[in-house]
XYZ file of C-alpha atoms in Angstrom:
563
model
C -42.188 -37.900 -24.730
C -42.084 -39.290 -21.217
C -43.950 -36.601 -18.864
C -42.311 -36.349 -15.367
C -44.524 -36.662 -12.324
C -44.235 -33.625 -10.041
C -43.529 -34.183 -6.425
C -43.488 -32.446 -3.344
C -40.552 -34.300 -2.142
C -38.668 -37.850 -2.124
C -37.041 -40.140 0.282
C -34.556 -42.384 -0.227
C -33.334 -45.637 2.233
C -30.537 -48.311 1.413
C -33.296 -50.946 0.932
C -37.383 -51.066 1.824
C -40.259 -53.465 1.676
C -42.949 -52.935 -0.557
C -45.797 -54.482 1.000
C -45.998 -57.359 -1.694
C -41.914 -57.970 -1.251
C -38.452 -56.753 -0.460
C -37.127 -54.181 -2.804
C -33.370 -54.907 -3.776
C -31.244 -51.949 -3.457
C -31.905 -48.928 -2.628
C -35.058 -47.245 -3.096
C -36.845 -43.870 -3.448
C -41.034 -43.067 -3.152
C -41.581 -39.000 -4.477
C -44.644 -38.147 -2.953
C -47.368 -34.742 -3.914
C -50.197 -34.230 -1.163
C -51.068 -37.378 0.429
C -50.446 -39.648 -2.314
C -47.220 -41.472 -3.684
C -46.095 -40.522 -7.317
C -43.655 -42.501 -7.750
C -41.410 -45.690 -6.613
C -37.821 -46.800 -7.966
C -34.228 -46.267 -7.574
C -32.702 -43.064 -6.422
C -30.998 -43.066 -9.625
C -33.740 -42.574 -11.755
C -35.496 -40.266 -9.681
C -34.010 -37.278 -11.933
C -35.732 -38.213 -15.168
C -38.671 -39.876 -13.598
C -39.904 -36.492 -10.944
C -40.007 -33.047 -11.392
C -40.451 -30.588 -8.476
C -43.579 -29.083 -7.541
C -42.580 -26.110 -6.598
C -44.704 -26.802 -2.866
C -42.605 -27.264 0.306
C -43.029 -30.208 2.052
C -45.442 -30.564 4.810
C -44.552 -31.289 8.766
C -41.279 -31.337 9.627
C -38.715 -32.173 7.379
C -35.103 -31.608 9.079
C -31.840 -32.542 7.178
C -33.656 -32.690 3.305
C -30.856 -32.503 0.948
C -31.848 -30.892 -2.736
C -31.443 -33.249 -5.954
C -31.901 -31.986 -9.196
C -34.525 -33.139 -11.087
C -35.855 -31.540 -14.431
C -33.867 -28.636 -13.603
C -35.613 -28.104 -10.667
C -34.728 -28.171 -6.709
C -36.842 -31.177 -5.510
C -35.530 -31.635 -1.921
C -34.934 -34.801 -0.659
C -34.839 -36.698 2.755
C -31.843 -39.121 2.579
C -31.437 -42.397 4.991
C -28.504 -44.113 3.330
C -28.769 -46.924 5.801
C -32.420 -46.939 6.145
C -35.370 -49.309 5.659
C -38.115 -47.924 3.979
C -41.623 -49.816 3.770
C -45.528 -49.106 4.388
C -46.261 -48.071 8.028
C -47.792 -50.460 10.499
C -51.590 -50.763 10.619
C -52.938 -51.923 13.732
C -55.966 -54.151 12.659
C -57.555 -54.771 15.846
C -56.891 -52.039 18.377
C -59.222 -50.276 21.143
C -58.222 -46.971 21.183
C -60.150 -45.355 24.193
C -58.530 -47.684 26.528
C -55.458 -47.745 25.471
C -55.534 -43.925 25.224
C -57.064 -43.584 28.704
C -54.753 -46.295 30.306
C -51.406 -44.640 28.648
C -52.353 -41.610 30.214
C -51.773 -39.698 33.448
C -55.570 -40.834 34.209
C -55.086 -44.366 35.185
C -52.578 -47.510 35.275
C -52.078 -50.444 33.427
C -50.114 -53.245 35.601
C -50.454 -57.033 35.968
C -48.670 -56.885 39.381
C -47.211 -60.009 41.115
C -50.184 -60.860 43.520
C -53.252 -59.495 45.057
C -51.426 -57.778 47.795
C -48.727 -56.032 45.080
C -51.708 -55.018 42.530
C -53.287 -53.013 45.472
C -49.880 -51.794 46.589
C -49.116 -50.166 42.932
C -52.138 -48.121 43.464
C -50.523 -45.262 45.592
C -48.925 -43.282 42.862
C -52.463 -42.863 41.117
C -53.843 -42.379 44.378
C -51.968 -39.735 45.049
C -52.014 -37.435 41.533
C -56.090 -38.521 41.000
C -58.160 -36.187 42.712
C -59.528 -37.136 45.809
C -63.072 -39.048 45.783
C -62.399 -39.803 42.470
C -62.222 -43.020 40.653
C -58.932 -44.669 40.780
C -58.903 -47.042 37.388
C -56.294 -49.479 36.389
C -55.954 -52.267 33.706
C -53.729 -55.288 33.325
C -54.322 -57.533 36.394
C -54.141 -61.579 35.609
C -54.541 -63.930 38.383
C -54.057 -66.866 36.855
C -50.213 -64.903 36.195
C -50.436 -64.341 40.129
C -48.145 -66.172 42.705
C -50.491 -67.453 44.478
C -53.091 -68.036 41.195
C -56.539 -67.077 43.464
C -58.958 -64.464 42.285
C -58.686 -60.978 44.087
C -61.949 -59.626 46.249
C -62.982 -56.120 47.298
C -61.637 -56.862 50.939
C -57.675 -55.956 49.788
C -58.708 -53.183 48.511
C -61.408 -52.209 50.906
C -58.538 -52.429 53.411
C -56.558 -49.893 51.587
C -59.042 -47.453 49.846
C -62.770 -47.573 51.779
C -63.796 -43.788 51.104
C -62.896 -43.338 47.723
C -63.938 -45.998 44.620
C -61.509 -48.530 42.848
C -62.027 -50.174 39.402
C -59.449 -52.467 38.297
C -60.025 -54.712 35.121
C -58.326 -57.423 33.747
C -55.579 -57.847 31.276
C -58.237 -59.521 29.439
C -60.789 -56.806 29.549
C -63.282 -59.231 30.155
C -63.656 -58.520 34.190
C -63.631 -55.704 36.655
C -62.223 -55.840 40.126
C -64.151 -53.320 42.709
C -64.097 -52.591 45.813
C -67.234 -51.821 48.409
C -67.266 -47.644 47.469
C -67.146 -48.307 44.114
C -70.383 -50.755 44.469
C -72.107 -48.299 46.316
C -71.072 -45.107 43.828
C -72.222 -47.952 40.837
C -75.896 -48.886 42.927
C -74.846 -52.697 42.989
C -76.133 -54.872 45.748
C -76.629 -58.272 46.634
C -80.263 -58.247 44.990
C -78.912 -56.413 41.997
C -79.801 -58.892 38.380
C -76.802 -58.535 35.992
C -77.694 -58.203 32.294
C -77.883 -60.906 30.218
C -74.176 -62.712 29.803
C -72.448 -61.211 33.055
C -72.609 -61.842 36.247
C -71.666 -60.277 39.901
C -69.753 -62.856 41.371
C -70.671 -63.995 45.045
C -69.030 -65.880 48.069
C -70.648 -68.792 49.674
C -72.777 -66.547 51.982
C -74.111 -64.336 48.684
C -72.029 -61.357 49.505
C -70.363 -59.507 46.512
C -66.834 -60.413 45.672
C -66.254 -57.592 43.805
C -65.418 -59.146 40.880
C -67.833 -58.436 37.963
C -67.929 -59.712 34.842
C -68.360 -60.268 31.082
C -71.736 -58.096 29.896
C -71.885 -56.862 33.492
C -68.228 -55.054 33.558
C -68.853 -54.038 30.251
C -72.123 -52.107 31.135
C -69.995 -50.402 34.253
C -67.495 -49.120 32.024
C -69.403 -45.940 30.529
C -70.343 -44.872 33.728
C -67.104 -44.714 35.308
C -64.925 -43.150 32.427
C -67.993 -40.332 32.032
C -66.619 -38.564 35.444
C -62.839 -38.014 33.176
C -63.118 -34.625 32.163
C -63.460 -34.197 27.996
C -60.024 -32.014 27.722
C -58.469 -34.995 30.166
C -59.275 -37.282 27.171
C -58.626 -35.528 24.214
C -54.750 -35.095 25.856
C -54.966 -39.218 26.184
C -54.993 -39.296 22.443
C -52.832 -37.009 21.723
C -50.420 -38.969 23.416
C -51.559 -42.403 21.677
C -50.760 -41.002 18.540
C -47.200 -39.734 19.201
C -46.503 -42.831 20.992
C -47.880 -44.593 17.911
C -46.553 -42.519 15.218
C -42.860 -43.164 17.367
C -43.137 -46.858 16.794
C -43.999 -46.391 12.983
C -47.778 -47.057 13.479
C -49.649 -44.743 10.646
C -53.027 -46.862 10.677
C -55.424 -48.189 12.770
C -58.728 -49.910 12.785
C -60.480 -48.873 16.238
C -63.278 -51.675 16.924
C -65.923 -52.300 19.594
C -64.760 -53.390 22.603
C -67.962 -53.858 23.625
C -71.246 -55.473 22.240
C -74.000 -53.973 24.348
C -75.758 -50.823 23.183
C -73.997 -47.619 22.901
C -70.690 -48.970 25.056
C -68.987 -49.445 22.072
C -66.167 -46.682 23.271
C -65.414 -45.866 19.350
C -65.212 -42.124 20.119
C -65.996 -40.392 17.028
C -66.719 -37.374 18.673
C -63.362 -37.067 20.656
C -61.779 -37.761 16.454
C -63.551 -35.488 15.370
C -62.126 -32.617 17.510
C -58.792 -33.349 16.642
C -59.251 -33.535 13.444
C -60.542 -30.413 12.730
C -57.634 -28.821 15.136
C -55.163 -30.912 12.780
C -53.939 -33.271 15.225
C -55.266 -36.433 13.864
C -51.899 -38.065 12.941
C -52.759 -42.014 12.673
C -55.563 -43.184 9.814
C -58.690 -44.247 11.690
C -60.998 -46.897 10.433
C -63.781 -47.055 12.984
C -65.721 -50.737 13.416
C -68.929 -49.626 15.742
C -71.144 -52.749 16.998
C -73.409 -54.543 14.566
C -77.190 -54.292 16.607
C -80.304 -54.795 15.067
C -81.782 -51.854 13.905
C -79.229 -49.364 14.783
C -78.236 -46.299 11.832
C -74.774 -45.239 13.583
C -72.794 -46.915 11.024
C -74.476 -45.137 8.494
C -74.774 -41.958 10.289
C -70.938 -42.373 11.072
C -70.173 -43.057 6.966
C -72.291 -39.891 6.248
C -70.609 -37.870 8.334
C -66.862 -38.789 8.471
C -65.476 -38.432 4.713
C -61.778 -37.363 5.600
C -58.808 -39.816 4.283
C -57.938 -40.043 7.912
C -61.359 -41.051 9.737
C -63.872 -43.151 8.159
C -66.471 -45.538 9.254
C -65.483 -48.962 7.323
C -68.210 -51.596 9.356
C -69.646 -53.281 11.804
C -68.269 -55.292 14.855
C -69.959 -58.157 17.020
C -68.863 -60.531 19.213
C -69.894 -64.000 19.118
C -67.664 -65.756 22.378
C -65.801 -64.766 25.184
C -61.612 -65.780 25.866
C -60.678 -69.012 26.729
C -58.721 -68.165 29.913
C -62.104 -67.999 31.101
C -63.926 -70.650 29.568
C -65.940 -68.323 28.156
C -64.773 -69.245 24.406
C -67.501 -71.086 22.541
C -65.920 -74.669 21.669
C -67.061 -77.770 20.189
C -66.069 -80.237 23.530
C -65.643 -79.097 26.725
C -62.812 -77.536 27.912
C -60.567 -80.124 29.398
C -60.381 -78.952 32.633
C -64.586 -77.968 33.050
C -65.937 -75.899 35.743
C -68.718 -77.764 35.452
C -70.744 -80.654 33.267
C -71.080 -79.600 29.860
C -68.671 -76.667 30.371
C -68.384 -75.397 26.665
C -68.415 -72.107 26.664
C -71.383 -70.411 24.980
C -72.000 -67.891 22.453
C -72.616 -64.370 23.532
C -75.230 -64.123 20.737
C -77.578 -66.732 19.579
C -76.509 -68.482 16.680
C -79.698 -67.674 14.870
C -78.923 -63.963 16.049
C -75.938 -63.928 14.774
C -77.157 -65.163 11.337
C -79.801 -63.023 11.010
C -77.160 -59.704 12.065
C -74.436 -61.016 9.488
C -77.846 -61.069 6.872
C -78.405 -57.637 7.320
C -75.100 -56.446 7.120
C -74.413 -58.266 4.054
C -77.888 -56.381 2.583
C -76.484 -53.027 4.022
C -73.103 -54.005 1.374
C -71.490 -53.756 5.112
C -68.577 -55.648 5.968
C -68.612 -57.420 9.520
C -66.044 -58.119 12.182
C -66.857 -60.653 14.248
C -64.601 -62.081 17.775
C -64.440 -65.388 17.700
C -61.886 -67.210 19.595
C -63.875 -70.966 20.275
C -63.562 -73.790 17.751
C -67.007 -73.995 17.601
C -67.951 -70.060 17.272
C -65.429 -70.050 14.466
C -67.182 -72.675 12.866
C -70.629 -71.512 12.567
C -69.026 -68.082 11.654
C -67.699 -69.565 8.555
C -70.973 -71.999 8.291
C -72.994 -68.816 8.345
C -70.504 -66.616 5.589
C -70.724 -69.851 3.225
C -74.559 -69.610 3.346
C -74.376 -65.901 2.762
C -71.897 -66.852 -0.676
C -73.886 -69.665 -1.893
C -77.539 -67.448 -1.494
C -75.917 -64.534 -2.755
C -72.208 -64.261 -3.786
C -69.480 -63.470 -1.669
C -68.593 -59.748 -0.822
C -65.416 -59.603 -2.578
C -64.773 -56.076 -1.648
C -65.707 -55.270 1.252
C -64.449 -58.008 2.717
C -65.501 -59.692 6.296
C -63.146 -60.715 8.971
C -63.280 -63.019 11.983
C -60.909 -61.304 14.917
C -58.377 -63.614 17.186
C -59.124 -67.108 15.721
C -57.682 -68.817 18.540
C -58.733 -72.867 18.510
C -59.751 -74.325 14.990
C -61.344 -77.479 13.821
C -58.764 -78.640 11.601
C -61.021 -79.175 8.834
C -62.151 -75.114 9.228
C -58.775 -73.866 8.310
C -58.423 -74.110 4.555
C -62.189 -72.457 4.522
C -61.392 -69.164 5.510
C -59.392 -68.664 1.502
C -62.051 -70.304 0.003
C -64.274 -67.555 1.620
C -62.348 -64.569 1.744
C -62.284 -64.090 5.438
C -59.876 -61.770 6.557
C -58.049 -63.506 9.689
C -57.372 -60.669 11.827
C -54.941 -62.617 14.660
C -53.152 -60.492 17.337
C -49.722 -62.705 17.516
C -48.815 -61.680 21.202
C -51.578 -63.292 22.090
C -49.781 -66.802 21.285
C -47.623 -66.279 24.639
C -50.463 -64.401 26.900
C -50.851 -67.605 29.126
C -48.113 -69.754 28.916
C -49.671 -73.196 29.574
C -52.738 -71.807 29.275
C -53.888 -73.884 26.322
C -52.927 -77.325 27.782
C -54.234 -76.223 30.940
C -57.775 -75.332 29.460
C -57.945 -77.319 26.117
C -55.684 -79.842 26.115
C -53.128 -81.928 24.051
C -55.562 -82.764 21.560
C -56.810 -79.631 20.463
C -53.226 -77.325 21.076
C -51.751 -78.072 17.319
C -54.520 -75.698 16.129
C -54.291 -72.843 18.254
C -53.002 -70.252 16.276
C -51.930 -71.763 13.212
C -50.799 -68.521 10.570
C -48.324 -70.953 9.037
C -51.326 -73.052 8.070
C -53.764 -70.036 7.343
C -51.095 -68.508 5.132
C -49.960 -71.904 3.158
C -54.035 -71.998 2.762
C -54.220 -69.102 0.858
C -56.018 -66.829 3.485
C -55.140 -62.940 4.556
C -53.490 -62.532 7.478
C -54.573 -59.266 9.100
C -52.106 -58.245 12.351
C -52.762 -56.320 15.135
C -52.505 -55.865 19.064
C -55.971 -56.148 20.872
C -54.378 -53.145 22.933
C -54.666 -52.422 25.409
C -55.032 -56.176 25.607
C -51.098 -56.156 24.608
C -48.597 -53.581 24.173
C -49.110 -51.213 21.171
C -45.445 -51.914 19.280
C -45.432 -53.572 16.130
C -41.863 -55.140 15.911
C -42.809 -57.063 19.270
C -45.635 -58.746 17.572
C -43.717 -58.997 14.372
C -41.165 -60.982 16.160
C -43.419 -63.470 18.436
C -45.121 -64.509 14.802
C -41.868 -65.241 13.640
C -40.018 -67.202 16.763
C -43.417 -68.240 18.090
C -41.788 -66.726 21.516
C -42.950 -63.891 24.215
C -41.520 -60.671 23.275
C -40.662 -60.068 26.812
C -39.112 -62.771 28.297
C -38.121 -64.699 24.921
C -39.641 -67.711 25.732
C -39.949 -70.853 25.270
C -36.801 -71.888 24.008
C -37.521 -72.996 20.308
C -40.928 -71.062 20.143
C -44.495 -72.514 21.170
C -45.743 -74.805 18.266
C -42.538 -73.583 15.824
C -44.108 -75.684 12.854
C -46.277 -72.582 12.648
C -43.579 -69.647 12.646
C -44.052 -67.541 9.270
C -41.147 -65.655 7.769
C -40.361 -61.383 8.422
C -41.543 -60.628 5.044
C -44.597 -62.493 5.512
C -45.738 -60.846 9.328
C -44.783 -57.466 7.674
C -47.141 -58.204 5.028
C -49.507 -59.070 7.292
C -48.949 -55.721 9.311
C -49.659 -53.356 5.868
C -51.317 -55.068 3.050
C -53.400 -57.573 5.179
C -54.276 -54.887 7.492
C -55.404 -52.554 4.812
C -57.626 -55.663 3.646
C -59.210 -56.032 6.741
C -59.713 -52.054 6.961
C -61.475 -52.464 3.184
C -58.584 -49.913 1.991
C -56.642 -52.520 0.098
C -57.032 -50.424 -3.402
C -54.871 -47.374 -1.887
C -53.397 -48.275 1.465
C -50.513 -50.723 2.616
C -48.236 -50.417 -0.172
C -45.382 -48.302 -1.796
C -46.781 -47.833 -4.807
C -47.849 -44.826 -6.634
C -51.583 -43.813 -6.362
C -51.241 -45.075 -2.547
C -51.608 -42.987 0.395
C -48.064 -41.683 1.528
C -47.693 -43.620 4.428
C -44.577 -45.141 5.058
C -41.549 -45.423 7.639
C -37.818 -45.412 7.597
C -36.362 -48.054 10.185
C -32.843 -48.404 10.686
C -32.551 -51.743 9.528
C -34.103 -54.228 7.160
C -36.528 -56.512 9.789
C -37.332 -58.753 6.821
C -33.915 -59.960 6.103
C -32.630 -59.477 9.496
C -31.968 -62.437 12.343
C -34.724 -63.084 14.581
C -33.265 -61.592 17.919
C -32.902 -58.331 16.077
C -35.775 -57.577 14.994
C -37.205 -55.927 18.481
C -33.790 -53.642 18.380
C -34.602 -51.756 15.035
C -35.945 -48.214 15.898
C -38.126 -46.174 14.114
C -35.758 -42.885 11.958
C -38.979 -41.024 10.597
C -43.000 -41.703 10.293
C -45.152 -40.392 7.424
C -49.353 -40.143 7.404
C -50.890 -38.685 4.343
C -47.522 -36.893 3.243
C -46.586 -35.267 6.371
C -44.067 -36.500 8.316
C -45.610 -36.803 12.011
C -42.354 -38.522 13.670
């Protein structure tokens, strides 16, 4: 005799996406605690689930009752609904974007120098006074004119109280003469290894710090934002992610230098214990020689919604910079020989990965250069042929910007999670043939290659790098065009366009790969965690130009429905 599963509750849509496909018809998941049950038509969701005789969790408006096994298992009903795996944001930093979301700060590219100094009044005016007026976004090569800002403009405007703008890239900060003096930088001040503090002609500060050097800055500055201040920041991360159907997220190092990782387990930890954690965290601290907080981090966080899953390092800089690692130099060099360089020494580097591997940890590494993604994959071959490839976990390489076209089949051969961020692709338009040339462009970015390979896709937004939606990035890795401004005509490099079903695969079961959750997250599937989204149309089947209008009807995490 066939023994019903018991369930909580159901929902039914019109149609839905597995994570491995699109499901024909329409389609019901019955779900008990945090797990799915069961997956199939509505139809046979009377034989197949029996109530639990447990309400559902969160809020659940408008449930309808079915009968099933004579009991009264209620039912949330979205007749013209898409129902798939939430979106799992791969690659995210989550104390920036939290912080820069937030009454605390701005995030702005502006139109010039003079307009990015301008747009600071508003913050000026609710920040308290004498403190630290903080913005992100700023891009002048996106400037009209294209010249790098200076403390003057904003010396002019603010000289009593301190001003620390960094880039759209988060690579650089922008400060202004209080802000050196609050920070105790000077002309005769050495910047640590990797950064630098920029200086005019007559070795006066600029104001513009960067790499290593902004990075080390950082800490100091958020540290005067008062605790509460920042726990409200992520409160309102995670409704604004749970609104766009976001139920995961791997939170990595933004920064390689000791203890500036900003991975705030701490902050999680509050709100998790107050029950307001409502997106899955996977937390990536730095890989440094000799440090214990990964472990300490997997000993202490156990929850299904925070865990410590590895280590991240960074092994280049960004190309808009030329601080990318690649194999010739960049085609229009600063200087002889300009190549980019790797943050950490090669040998470093292979001696880190070594003892991660030994740990059974998996690593995340930034790479964006042709040649840093090279040795990357030269150093996780030697790793497979001295000692078998970790199958599970499994290591990624994050952005993968310029390949060696040989180096793209390698990464399936490896198992290398590709964890790509596809707004990038339109960040600079002209930026690639500006800075690498004809030559080299065919490879930037190729997931129609990677994917005909046979390697995993992982997709997420580098946010606060780029905005936090999913369905934006879904569609500029399907059009190969800006999700703003829909451009270029035809999509940048089109050869390499994958389908809907494919970047949606990418966004759940490739992300869940790269989190090293692949055996119970990213699909709708019984035994999997319950989370999953109605949209309000099917974005796999869908045209193109209509995939940014579908809108998120409800968001579950773990069971309970947090949108």
């Amino acid at each position: 005799m066939r023994v019903r599963a018991g369930a909580d509750y159901a929902v039914m849509a019109g149609c839905g996406f597995s994570g491995d496909g699109v499901l024909g018809g329409a389609v019901a998941v019955a779900v008990r605690g945090d797990r799915i049950v069961w997956t199939g038509p509505p139809a046979a969701l009377a034989d197949a689930v029996a109530w639990s005789g447990k309400e559902p969790c969160g809020v659940f408006e408008g449930a309808k009752n079915a009968m099933a096994g004579g009991a009264s298992l209620p039912v949330l009903e979205f007749p013209e609904g898409f129902l798939m795996p939430g979106f799992h944001d791969a690659h995210i930093h989550m104390f920036h974007t939290a912080l820069y979301l937030s009454p605390l700060a701005e995030r702005y590219c502006g139109e010039n120098e003079a307009d990015a100094v301008a747009r600071l009044a508003p913050l000026a005016a609710r920040r308290p006074e004498g403190g630290w007026l903080l913005t992100q976004g700023w891009r002048d090569y996106l400037w009209n004119p294209p010249v790098a800002p200076t403390k003057a403009s904003l010396d002019a405007a603010y000289p009593n109280r301190p001003v620390a703008m960094y880039s759209g890239d988060a690579h650089t900060l922008w400060l202004n003469s209080c802000a050196l003096e609050r920070l105790g930088i000077t002309e005769s001040s050495v910047p640590p290894a990797g950064g630098s503090y920029d200086k005019d002609a007559s070795g006066r500060l600029t104001g513009i710090v960067r790499e290593a050097a902004a990075m080390q800055l950082m800490p100091r500055i958020v540290a005067e934002f008062p605790p509460e201040e920042l726990l409200d920041a992520y409160r309102g991360l995670f409704a604004q992610l749970n609104a766009e159907g976001i139920t995961s997220v791997c939170d990595v190092s933004l920064m390689a230098l000791p203890g500036l990782d900003f991975v705030r387990d701490d902050l999680y930890q509050q709100l998790l214990d107050a029950g307001q954690l409502t997106v899955r965290t996977h937390l990536f601290p730095t890989l440094l020689d000799g440090s214990d907080r990964l472990a300490q981090l997997q000993q202490q966080l156990n929850h299904p919604l925070l865990q410590a899953q590895g280590y991240k390092q960074f092994f280049d800089g960004v190309s808009s910079q030329h601080t990318a690692w690649v194999h010739s130099p960049y085609t229009n060099p600063r200087f002889p020989g300009d190549n980019g360089r790797p943050t950490v020494e090669p040998q470093e580097m292979r001696r880190l990965l070594a003892k991660a591997h030994a740990e059974g940890q998996p690593v995340r590494i930034h790479a964006i250069g042709d040649e840093a993604i090279h040795q990357l994959l030269d150093f996780f071959e030697e790793e497979a042929a001295a000692d078998g490839a970790l199958a599970e976990p499994r290591n990624a390489i994050e952005h993968l910007e310029n390949f060696q076209p040989a180096d793209m089949g390698r990464l399936a051969r490896l198992g290398v999670v590709a964890s790509v961020q596809p707004r990038h692709i339109t960040l600079d338009p002209g930026g690639p043939e500006r800075d690498l040339g004809p030559a080299r462009v065919p490879y930037m970015w190729p997931f129609r290659t990677l994917l005909d390979e046979g390697a995993t896709l992982a997709f997420g937004t580098d946010s606060p790098v780029t905005a936090t939606n999913p369905l934006d990035a879904v569609y500029t890795a399907v059009t190969r065009q800006d999700a703003d401004t829909h451009q270029p005509e035809g999509g940048w490099l089109p050869a390499q366009c994958i389908t809907a079903q494919e970047a949606l695969r990418a966004y759940t079961v490739g992300s869940a790969a790269a989190a090293n959750r692949g055996h119970e997250l990213g699909r709708l599937a019984p035994g999997y965690l319950a989370d999953f989204i109605v949209l309000d149309r099917n974005v796999a089947t869908c045209e193109a130009a209509d995939i940014q209008k579908a809108c998120v009807r409800a968001t579950f995490v773990g069971g309970r429905r947090v949108f």
